[in-house]
PDB file of C-alpha atoms in Angstrom:
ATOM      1  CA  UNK A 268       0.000   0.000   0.000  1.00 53.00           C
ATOM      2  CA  UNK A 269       1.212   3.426  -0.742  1.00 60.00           C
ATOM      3  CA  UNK A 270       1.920   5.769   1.884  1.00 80.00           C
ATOM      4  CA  UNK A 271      -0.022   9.011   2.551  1.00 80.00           C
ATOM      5  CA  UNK A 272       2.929  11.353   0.755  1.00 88.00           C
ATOM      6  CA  UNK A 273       3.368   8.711  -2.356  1.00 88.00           C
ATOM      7  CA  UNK A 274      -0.408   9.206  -3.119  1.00 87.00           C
ATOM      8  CA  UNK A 275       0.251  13.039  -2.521  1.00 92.00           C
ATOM      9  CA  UNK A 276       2.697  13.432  -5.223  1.00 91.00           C
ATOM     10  CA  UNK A 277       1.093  10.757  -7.650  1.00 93.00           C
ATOM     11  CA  UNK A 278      -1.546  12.741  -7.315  1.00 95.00           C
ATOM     12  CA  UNK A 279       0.047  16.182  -7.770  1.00 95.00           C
ATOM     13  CA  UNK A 280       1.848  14.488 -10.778  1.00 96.00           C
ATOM     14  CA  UNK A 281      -1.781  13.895 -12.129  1.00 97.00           C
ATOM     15  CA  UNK A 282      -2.855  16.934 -11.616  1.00 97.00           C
ATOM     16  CA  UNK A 283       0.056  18.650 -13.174  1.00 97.00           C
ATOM     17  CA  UNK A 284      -0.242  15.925 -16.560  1.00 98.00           C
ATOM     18  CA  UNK A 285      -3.998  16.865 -16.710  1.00 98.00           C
ATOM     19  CA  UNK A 286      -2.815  20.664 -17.125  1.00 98.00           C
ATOM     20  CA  UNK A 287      -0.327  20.325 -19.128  1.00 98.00           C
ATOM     21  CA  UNK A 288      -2.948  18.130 -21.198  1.00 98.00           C
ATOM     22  CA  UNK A 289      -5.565  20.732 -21.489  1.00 98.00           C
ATOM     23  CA  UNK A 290      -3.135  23.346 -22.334  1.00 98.00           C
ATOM     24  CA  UNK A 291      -2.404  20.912 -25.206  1.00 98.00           C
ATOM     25  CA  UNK A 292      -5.934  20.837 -26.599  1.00 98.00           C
ATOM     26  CA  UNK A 293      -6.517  24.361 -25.954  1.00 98.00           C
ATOM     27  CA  UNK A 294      -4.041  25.206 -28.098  1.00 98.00           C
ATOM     28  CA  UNK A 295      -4.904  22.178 -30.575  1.00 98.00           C
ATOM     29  CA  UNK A 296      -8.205  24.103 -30.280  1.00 98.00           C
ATOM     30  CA  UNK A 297      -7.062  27.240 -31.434  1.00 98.00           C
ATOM     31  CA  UNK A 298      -5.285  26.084 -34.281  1.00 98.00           C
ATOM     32  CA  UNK A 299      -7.997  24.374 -35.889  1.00 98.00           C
ATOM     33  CA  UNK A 300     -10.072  27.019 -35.227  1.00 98.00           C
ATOM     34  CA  UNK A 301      -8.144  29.452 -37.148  1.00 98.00           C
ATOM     35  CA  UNK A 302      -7.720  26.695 -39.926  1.00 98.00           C
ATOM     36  CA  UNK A 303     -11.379  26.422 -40.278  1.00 97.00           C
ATOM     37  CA  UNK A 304     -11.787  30.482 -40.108  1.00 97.00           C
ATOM     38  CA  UNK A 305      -9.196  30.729 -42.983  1.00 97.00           C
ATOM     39  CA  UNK A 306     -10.814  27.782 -45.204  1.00 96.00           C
ATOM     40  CA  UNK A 307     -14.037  29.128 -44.868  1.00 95.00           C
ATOM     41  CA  UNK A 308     -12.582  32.963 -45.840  1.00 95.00           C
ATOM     42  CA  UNK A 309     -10.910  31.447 -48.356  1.00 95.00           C
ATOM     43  CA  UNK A 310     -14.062  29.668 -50.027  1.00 94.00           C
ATOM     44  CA  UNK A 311     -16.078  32.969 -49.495  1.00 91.00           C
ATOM     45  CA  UNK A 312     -13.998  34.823 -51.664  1.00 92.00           C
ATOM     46  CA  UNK A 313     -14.018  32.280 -54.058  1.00 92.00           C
ATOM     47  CA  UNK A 314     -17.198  32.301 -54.385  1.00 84.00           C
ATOM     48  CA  UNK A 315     -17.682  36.156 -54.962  1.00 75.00           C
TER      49      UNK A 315
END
């Protein structure tokens, strides 16, 4: 069984992975985003 401080640092090593996670698909967010804003300008003006 761990002890009380192992499960405290696996779980603030979790916690910090789940972050560093989300600031991943934030950004993974954005960029498609933008993508998807530029097609779409793109095919506008295209189209006029």
């Amino acid at each position: 069984m761990l002890s009380i401080s192992n499960k405290s640092k696996e779980m603030r090593d979790l916690v910090q992975k789940e972050k560093k996670l989300h600031k991943e698909i934030k950004e993974d967010f954005k960029k498609i985003s933008q993508k998807i804003n530029d097609d779409f300008e793109k095919v506008k003006e295209s189209k006029s």
